[in-house]
mmCIF file of C-alpha atoms in Angstrom:
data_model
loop_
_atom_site.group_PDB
_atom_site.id
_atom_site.type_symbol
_atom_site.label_atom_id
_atom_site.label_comp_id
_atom_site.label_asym_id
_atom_site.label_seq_id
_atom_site.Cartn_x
_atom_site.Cartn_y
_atom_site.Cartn_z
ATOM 1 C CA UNK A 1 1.665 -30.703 -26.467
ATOM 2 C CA UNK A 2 -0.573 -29.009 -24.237
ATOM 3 C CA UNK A 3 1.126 -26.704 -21.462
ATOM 4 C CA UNK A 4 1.123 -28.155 -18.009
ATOM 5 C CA UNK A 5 -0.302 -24.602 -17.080
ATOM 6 C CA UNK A 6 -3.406 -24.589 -19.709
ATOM 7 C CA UNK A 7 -4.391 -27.881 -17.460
ATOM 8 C CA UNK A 8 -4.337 -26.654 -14.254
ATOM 9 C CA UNK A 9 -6.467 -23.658 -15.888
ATOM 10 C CA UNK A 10 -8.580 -26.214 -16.966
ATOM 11 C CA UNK A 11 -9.221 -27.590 -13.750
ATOM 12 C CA UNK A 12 -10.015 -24.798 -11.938
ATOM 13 C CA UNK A 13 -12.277 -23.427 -13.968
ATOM 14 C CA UNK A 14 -13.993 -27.566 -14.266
ATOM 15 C CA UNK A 15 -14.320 -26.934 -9.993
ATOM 16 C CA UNK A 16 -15.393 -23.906 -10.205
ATOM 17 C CA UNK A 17 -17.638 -24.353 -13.062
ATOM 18 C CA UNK A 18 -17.012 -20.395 -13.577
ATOM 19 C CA UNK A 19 -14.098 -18.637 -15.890
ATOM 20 C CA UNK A 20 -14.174 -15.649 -13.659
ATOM 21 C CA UNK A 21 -14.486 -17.621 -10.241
ATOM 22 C CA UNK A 22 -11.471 -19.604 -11.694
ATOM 23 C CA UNK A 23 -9.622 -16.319 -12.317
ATOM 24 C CA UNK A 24 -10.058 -15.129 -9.021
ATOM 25 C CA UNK A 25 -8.518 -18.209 -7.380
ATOM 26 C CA UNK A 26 -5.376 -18.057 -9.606
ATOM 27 C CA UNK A 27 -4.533 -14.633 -9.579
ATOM 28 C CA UNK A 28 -5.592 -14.083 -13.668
ATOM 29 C CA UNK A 29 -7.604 -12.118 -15.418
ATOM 30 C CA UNK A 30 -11.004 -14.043 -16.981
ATOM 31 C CA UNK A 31 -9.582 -13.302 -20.110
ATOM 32 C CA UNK A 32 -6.246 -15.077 -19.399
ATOM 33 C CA UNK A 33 -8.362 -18.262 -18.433
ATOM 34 C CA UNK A 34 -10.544 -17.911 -21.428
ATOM 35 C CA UNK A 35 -7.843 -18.005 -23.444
ATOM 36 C CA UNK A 36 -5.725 -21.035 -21.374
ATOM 37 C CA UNK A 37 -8.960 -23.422 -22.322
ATOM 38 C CA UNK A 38 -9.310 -22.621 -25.859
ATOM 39 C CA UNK A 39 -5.808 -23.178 -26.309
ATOM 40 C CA UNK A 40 -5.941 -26.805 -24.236
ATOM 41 C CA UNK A 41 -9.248 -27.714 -26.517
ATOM 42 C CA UNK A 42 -7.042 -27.095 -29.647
ATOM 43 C CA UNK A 43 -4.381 -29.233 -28.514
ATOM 44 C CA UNK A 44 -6.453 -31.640 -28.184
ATOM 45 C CA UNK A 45 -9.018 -31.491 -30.606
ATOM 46 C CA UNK A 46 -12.110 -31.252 -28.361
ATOM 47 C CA UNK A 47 -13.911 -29.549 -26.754
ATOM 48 C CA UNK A 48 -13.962 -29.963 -23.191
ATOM 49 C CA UNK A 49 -16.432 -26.900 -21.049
ATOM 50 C CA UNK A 50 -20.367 -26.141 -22.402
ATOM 51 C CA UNK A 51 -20.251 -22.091 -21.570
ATOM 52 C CA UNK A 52 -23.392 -20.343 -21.328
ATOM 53 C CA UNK A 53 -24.623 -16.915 -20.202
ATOM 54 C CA UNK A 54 -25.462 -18.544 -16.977
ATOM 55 C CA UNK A 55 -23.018 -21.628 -15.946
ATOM 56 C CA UNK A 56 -19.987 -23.317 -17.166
ATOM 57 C CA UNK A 57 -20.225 -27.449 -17.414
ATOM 58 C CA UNK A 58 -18.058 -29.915 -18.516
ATOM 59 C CA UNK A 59 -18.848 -31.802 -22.121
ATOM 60 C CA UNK A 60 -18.832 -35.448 -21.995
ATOM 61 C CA UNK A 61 -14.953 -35.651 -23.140
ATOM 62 C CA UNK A 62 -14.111 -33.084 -20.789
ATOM 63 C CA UNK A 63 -15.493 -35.310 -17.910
ATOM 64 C CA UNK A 64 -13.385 -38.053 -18.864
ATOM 65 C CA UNK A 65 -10.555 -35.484 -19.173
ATOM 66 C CA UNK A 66 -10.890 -34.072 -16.076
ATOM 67 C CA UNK A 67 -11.303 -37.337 -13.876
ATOM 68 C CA UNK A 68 -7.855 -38.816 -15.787
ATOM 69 C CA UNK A 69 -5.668 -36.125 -15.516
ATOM 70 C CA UNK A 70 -6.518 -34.623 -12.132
ATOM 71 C CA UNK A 71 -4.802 -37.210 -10.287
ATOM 72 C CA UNK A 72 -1.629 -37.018 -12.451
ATOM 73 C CA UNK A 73 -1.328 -33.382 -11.636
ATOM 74 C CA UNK A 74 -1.992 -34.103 -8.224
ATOM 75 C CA UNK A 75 1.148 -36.774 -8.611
ATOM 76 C CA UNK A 76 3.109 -34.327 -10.346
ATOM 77 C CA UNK A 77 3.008 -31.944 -7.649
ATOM 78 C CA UNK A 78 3.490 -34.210 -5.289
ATOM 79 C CA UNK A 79 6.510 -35.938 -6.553
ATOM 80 C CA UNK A 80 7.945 -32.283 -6.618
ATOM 81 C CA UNK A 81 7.316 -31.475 -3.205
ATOM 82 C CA UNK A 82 8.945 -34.431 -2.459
ATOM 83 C CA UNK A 83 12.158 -33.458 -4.726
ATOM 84 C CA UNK A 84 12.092 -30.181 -2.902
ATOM 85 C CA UNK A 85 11.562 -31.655 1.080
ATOM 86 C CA UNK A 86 14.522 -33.422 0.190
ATOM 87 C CA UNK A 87 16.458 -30.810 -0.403
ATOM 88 C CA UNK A 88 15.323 -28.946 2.803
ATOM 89 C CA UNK A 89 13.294 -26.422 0.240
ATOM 90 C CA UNK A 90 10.463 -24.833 1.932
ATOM 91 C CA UNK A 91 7.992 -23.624 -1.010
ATOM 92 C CA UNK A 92 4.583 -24.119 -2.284
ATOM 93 C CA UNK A 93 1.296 -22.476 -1.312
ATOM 94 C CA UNK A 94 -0.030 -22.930 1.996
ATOM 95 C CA UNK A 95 -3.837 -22.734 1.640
ATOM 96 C CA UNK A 96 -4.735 -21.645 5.327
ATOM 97 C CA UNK A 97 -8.188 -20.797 6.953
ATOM 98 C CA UNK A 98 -8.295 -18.467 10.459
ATOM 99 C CA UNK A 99 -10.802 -16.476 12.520
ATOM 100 C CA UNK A 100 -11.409 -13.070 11.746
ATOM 101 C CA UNK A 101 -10.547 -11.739 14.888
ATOM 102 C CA UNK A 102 -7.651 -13.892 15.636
ATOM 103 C CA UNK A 103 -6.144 -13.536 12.098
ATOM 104 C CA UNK A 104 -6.575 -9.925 12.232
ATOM 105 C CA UNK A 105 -4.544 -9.279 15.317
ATOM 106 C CA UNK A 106 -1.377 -12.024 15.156
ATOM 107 C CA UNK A 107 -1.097 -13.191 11.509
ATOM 108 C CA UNK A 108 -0.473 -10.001 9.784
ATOM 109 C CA UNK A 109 3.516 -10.356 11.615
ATOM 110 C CA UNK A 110 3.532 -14.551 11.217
ATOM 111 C CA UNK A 111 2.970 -14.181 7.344
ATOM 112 C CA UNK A 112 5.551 -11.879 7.084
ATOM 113 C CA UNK A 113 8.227 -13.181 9.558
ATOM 114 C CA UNK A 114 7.323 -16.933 8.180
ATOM 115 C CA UNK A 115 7.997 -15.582 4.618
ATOM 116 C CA UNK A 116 10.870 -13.856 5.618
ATOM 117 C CA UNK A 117 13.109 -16.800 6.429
ATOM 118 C CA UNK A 118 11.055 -19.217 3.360
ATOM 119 C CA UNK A 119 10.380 -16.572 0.569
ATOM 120 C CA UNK A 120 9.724 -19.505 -1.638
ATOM 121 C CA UNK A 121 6.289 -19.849 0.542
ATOM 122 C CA UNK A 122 3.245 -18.892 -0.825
ATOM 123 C CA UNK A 123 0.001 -17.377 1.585
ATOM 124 C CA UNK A 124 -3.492 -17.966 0.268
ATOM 125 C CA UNK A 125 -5.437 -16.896 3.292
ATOM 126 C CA UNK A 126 -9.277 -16.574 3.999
ATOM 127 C CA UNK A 127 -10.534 -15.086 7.593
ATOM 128 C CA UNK A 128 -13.855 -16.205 8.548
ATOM 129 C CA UNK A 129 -15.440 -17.055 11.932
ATOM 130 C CA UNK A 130 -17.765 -19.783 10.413
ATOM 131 C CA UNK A 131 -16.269 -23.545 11.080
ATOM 132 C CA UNK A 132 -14.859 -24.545 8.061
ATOM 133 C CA UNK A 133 -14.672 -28.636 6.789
ATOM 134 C CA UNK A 134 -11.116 -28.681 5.972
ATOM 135 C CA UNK A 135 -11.323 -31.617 3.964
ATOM 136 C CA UNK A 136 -14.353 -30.751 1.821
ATOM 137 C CA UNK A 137 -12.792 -26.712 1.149
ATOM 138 C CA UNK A 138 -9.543 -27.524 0.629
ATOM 139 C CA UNK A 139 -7.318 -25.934 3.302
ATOM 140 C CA UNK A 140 -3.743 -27.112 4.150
ATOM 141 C CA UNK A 141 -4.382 -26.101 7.965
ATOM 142 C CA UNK A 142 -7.142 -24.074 9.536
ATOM 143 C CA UNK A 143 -6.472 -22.369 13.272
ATOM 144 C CA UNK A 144 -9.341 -22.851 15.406
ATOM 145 C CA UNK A 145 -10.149 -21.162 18.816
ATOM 146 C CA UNK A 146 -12.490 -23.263 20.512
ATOM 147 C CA UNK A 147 -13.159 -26.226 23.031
ATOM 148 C CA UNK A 148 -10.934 -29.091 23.948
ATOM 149 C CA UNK A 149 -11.008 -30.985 19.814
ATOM 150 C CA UNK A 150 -12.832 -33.689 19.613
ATOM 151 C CA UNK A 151 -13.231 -34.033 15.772
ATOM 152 C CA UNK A 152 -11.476 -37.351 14.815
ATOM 153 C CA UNK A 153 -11.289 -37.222 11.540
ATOM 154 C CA UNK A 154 -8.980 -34.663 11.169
ATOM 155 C CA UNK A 155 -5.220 -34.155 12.571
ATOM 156 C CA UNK A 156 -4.814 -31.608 15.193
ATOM 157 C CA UNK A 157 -2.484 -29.763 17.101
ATOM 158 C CA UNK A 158 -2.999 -28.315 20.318
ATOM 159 C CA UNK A 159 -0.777 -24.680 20.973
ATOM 160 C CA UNK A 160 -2.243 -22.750 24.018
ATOM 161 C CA UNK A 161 -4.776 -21.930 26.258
ATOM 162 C CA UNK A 162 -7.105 -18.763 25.045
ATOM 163 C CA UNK A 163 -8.654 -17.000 28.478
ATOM 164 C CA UNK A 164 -12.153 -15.538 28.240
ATOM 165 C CA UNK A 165 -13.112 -12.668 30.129
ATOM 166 C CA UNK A 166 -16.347 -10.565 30.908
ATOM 167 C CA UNK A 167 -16.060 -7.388 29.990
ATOM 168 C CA UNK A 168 -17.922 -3.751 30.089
ATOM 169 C CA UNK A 169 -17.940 -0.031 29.276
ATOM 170 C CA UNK A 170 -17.620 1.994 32.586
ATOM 171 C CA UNK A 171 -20.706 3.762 30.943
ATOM 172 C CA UNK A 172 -22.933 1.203 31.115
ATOM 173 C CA UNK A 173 -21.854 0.136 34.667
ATOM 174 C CA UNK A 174 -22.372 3.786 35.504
ATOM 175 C CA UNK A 175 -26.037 3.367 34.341
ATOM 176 C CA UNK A 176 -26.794 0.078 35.618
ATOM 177 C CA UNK A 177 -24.404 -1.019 38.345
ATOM 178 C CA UNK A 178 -21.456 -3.532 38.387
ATOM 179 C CA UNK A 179 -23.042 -7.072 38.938
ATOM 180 C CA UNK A 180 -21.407 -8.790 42.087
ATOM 181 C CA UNK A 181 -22.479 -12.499 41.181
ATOM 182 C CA UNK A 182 -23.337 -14.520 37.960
ATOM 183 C CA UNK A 183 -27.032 -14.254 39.135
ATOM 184 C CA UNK A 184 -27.009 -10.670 38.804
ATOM 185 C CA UNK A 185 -26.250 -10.835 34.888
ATOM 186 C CA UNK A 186 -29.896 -12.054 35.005
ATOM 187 C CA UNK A 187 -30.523 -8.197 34.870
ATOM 188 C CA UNK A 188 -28.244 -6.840 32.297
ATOM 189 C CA UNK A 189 -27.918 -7.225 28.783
ATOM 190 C CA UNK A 190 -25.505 -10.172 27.873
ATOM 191 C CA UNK A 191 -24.248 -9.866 24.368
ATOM 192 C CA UNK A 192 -23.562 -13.329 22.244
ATOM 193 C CA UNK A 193 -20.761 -14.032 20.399
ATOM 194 C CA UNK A 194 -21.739 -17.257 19.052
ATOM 195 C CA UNK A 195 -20.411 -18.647 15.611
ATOM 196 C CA UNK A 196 -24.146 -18.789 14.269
ATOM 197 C CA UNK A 197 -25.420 -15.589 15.493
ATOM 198 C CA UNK A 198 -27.392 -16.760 18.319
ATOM 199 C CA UNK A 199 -28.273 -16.717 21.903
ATOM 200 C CA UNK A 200 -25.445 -18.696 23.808
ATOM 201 C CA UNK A 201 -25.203 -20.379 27.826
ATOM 202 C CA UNK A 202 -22.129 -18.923 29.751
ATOM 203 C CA UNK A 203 -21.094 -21.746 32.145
ATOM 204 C CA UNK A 204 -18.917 -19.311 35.153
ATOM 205 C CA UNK A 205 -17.265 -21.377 37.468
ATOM 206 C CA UNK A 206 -15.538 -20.187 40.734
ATOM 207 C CA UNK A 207 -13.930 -22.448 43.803
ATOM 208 C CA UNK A 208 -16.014 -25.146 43.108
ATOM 209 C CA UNK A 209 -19.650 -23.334 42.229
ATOM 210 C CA UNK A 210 -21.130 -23.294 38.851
ATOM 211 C CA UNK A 211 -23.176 -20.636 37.695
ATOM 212 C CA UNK A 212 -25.300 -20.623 33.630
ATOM 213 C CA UNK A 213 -26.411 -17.383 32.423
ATOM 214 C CA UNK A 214 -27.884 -16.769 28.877
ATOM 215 C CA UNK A 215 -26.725 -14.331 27.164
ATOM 216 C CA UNK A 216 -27.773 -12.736 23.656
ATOM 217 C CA UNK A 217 -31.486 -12.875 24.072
ATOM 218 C CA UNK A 218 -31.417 -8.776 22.544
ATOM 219 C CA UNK A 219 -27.990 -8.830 20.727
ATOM 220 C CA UNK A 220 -26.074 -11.857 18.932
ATOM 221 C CA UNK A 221 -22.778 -11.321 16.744
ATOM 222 C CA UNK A 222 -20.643 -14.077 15.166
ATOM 223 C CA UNK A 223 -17.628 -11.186 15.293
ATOM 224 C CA UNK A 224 -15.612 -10.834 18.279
ATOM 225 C CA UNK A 225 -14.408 -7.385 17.269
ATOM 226 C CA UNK A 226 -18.444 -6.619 16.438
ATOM 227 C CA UNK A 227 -19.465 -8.137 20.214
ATOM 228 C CA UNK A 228 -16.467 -6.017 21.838
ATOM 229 C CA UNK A 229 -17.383 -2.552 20.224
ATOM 230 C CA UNK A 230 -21.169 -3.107 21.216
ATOM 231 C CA UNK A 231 -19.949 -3.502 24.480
ATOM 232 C CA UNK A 232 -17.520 -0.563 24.330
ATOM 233 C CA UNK A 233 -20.936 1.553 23.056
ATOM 234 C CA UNK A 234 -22.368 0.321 26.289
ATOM 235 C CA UNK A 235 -24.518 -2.293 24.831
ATOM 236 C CA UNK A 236 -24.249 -4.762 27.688
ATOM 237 C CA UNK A 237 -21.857 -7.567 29.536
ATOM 238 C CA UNK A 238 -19.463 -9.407 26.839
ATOM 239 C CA UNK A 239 -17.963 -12.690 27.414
ATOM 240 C CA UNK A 240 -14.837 -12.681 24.988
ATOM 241 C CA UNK A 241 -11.299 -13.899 24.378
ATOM 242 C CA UNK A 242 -8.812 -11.466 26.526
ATOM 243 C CA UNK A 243 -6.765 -10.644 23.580
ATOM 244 C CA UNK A 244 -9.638 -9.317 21.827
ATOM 245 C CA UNK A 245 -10.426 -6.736 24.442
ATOM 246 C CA UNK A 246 -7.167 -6.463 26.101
ATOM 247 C CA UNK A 247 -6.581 -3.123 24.093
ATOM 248 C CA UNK A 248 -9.656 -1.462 25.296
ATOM 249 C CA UNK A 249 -8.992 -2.843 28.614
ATOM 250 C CA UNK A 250 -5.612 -0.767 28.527
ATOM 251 C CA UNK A 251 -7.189 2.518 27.233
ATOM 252 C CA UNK A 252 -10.044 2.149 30.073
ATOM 253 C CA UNK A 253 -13.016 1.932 26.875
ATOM 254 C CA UNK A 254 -14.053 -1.584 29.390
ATOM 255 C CA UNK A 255 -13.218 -2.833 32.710
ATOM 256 C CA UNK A 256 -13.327 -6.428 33.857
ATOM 257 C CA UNK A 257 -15.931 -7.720 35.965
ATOM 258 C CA UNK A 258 -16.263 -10.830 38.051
ATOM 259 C CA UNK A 259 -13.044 -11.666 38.277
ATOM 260 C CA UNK A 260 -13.166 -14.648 40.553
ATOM 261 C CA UNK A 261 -15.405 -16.329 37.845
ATOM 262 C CA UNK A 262 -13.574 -17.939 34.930
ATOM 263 C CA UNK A 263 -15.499 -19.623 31.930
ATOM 264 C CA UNK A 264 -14.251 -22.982 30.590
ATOM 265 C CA UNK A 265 -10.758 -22.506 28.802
ATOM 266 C CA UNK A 266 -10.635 -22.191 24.704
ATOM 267 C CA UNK A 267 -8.043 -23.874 23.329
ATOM 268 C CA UNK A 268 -5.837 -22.106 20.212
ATOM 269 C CA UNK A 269 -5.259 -25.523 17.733
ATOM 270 C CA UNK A 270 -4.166 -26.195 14.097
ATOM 271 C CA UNK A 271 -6.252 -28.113 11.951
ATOM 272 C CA UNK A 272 -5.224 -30.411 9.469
ATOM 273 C CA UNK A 273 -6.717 -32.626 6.763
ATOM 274 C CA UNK A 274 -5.783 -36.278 7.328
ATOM 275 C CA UNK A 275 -2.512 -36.026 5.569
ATOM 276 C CA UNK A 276 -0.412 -39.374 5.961
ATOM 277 C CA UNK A 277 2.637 -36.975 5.715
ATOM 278 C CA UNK A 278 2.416 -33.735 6.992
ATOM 279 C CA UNK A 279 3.948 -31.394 3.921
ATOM 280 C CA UNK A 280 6.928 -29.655 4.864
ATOM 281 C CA UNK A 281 5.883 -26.151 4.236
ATOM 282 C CA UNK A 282 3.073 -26.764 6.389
ATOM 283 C CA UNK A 283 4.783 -28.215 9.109
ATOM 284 C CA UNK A 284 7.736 -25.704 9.330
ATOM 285 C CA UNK A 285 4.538 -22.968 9.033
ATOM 286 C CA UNK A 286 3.050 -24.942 12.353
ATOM 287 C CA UNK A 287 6.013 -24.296 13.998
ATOM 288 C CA UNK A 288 6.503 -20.893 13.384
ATOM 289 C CA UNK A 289 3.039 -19.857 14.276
ATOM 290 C CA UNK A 290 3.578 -21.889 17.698
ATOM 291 C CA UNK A 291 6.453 -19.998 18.156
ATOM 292 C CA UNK A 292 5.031 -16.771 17.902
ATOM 293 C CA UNK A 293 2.122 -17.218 19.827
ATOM 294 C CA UNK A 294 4.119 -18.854 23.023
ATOM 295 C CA UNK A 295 6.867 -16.660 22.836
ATOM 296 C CA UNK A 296 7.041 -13.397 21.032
ATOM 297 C CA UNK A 297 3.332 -12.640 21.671
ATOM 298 C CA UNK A 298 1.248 -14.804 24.067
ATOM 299 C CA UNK A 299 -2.033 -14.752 23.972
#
């Protein structure tokens, strides 16, 4: 009978249409994988992947296999979870998705204080500052810093404010003065940071008054870190989250300017596909990282 673990080889390398693709996402070696299939096709008597130097692709019988038994895993897996939520047993993989930036400076200590007190938990994270579809890459939760949500067809959950602030090395202030209003960024170099790379519209507000400036005409980074050491090399003006820049505020590598002008507020939220039961690793996980970032280390 074939092992349950030959399958789920199977199927990863059937969505991946790649051995070594496959292998990366399960922790094996390509070998390993290789070896996993062949031993599934003899059980069964078939053969179910067309390998080539350039592509993998699934035979006609492996088609059929695929589309049967994929939801029976999924079941299987399912009905454990279930066995294990019971129980109060926090374990699985949590398949989570986070800003470079973000993940960089708070997640390092949530990983390891959430595994900690579940060290049946598993972490598969991936840090990018491009906005993911949850649903289409398969994520369990995704943390998003951004405007107010408005995407309805996923679940979300709303932890805390995230305060922007414009920012810039005493250098470059040195060589072409401290601006006094938002219509004196007209003459200064506004650097982007803009999840496409492009030139972005700051919208300062201040008792009342609205003020748009554009910034990245000469300079454009989808990298908050990136944006924040141009502006530390006296690049220009940044507009960026405060706890991005709050260390190089404290050392004195930028100052603050404009401070009675505020841009509209970010919001920190959680992500989640539309789950009609929120798993319990995932939702103990939630907590946690709300915990963390309200208490022990605010943003």
């Amino acid at each position: 009978m074939s092992d349950l673990s030959d399958i789920r080889v199977f199927l990863a390398v059937a969505k991946q249409r790649s051995f070594t693709a496959a292998a990366r996402q399960l922790s094996m070696t390509a070998p390993s994988v290789t070896r996993a299939v062949s031993a599934l096709e003899a059980d069964l008597g078939v053969q179910l992947l067309l390998r080539t130097t350039r592509q993998v692709s699934l035979t006609s019988a492996g088609a059929v296999y695929a589309a049967r038994i994929e939801p029976l895993i999924h079941q299987f897996d399912e009905a454990r979870e279930d066995l294990r939520e019971q129980h109060g047993d926090v374990a699985g993989l949590i398949r989570l998705n986070a800003p470079l930036s973000l993940g960089q400076h708070i997640l390092p200590d949530i990983v390891t204080g959430f595994r900690a007190e579940h060290p049946g938990t598993r972490i598969s994270l991936s840090m990018t500052d491009r906005l993911i579809d949850i649903v289409t890459e398969d994520f369990d939760l995704a943390v998003r810093v951004s405007e107010p949500p408005r995407d309805k067809s996923t679940i979300w959950r709303r932890i805390c404010p995230v305060r922007r602030v414009l920012v810039a090395s005493p250098g470059y202030l040195a060589r072409f003065g401290t601006p006094q209003t938002p219509d004196d960024l007209d003459r200064h170099g506004c650097l982007a940071y803009d999840g496409e790379a492009v030139a972005e519209t700051w919208e300062l507000s201040s008792e009342g008054r609205t003020r748009k400036v554009r910034a990245g005409q000469s300079l454009a980074a989808n990298n908050g870190e990136f944006v924040a050491r141009l502006a530390e090399n006296g690049e220009g003006i940044a507009l960026l989250p405060l706890f991005i820049v709050e260390d190089a505020l404290a050392r004195g590598a930028l100052v603050q300017i404009l401070q009675g002008w505020e841009a509209p507020q970010l919001w920190l939220t959680l992500y989640y596909p539309p789950y009609e039961r929120l798993p319990l690793r995932v939702a103990k996980f939630s907590d946690f990282f709300e915990s963390y970032v309200t208490e022990t280390r605010p943003l």
